[in-house]
Short mmCIF file of C-alpha atoms in Angstrom, two decimals:
data_model
loop_
_atom_site.label_atom_id
_atom_site.label_comp_id
_atom_site.label_asym_id
_atom_site.label_seq_id
_atom_site.Cartn_x
_atom_site.Cartn_y
_atom_site.Cartn_z
CA MET O 125 74.82 67.53 75.42
CA THR O 126 76.87 69.63 78.40
CA SER O 127 78.87 68.09 81.32
CA THR O 128 79.20 69.79 84.02
CA PRO O 129 82.04 70.75 85.82
CA GLU O 130 83.79 67.61 87.59
CA ARG O 131 84.47 68.17 91.18
CA ARG O 132 86.75 67.15 93.01
CA PRO O 133 87.07 64.67 95.87
CA ALA O 134 86.28 65.98 99.48
CA GLY O 135 89.51 63.75 100.67
CA ARG O 136 91.53 64.75 97.42
CA ARG O 137 90.84 69.34 98.86
CA ARG O 138 91.44 68.52 102.08
CA THR O 139 94.89 66.16 100.87
CA TRP O 140 95.52 69.82 98.06
CA ALA O 141 95.13 71.89 101.25
CA ALA O 142 97.16 70.45 103.30
CA ALA O 143 99.77 69.91 101.36
CA GLY O 144 98.81 73.90 99.81
CA ALA O 145 100.00 74.43 103.79
CA VAL O 146 103.35 72.70 104.98
CA ALA O 147 104.67 74.78 101.90
CA ALA O 148 102.90 78.03 102.79
CA SER O 149 104.51 77.33 106.36
CA ALA O 150 107.57 76.31 104.83
CA VAL O 151 108.29 80.02 102.61
CA ALA O 152 106.41 81.37 105.78
CA LEU O 153 109.38 79.73 108.07
CA VAL O 154 112.62 81.53 105.15
CA PHE O 155 110.19 85.07 104.94
CA ALA O 156 110.66 85.02 109.56
CA THR O 157 114.43 84.33 109.40
CA ALA O 158 116.41 85.27 106.22
CA GLY O 159 114.29 87.33 105.19
CA ASP O 160 112.44 88.41 101.62
CA GLY O 161 114.63 90.42 100.66
CA VAL O 162 113.27 93.66 100.35
CA ASP O 163 115.07 95.76 102.67
CA ALA O 164 112.62 98.02 104.20
CA GLU O 165 114.40 101.80 105.49
CA ALA O 166 110.83 103.50 106.13
CA GLU O 167 109.64 103.62 109.00
CA GLY O 168 106.11 103.50 111.20
CA LEU O 169 103.30 101.79 110.58
CA ARG O 170 104.75 101.63 106.44
CA GLY O 171 108.54 99.79 107.96
CA VAL O 172 106.53 97.04 110.02
CA VAL O 173 104.54 96.36 107.49
CA LEU O 174 107.41 96.54 104.30
CA ASP O 175 109.60 94.56 108.19
CA HIS O 176 106.95 91.94 108.46
CA GLY O 177 103.39 92.13 105.68
CA HIS O 178 105.05 89.43 103.48
CA THR O 179 105.40 86.71 106.15
CA ALA O 180 102.52 87.58 107.76
CA THR O 181 101.01 86.63 104.46
CA TRP O 182 102.09 83.33 104.21
CA VAL O 183 101.24 82.60 107.67
CA LEU O 184 97.95 83.99 107.32
CA LEU O 185 97.67 81.46 103.61
CA ALA O 186 99.13 78.84 105.78
CA GLY O 187 96.29 79.37 108.83
CA ALA O 188 93.44 79.41 105.62
CA LEU O 189 95.03 75.43 103.82
CA GLY O 190 95.70 74.34 106.46
CA LEU O 191 91.79 74.25 108.98
CA THR O 192 90.75 73.78 105.04
CA ALA O 193 91.98 70.57 104.83
CA TRP O 194 91.43 69.27 108.27
CA GLY O 195 88.60 69.84 107.14
CA ARG O 196 85.89 70.53 110.85
CA GLY O 197 85.12 73.84 112.32
CA PRO O 198 83.09 77.19 110.63
CA THR O 199 83.52 77.63 106.90
CA TRP O 200 83.98 80.79 107.56
CA LEU O 201 86.92 80.96 109.16
CA PRO O 202 89.53 79.79 106.68
CA ARG O 203 87.84 81.94 104.37
CA THR O 204 88.42 85.26 106.54
CA LEU O 205 91.92 84.79 107.40
CA GLY O 206 92.20 83.78 103.18
CA TYR O 207 91.08 87.18 102.53
CA ALA O 208 93.47 88.06 106.10
CA GLY O 209 96.38 86.83 103.82
CA LEU O 210 95.25 88.59 100.52
CA ALA O 211 94.81 92.24 101.86
CA SER O 212 97.88 92.04 104.04
CA TYR O 213 99.79 91.13 100.10
CA ALA O 214 98.16 94.46 98.78
CA ALA O 215 99.29 95.78 102.27
CA PHE O 216 102.83 94.66 101.39
CA LEU O 217 102.86 96.00 97.97
CA LEU O 218 101.70 99.35 98.41
CA ALA O 219 104.42 99.49 100.52
CA LEU O 220 106.54 98.85 98.56
CA LEU O 221 105.82 100.09 95.32
CA THR O 222 105.26 103.37 97.15
CA ARG O 223 108.12 103.73 99.57
CA ASP O 224 110.90 106.33 98.43
CA GLN O 225 113.87 105.37 96.07
CA GLY O 226 116.49 107.39 97.96
#
């Protein structure tokens, strides 16, 4: 006997997405106001990514989860925001790990 994976009801999925959107928004707000603890001494594009990349990641994640919770509109939009958040975080980590430690 094979069992199929249990699927969450749409209402529960939307509730969790809404809670995630609120949490991601709170993290983005903290990073935007208090900072994320990364000392960005780089210039140019690397400096911009180090200054704002972590915050942008959480803003994009909050947008993706918020649109998922809303449940209307094209399904490609929250997915695109999620992938953009992933790309933003990858760029942030790359800039962080390759910066000069002076």
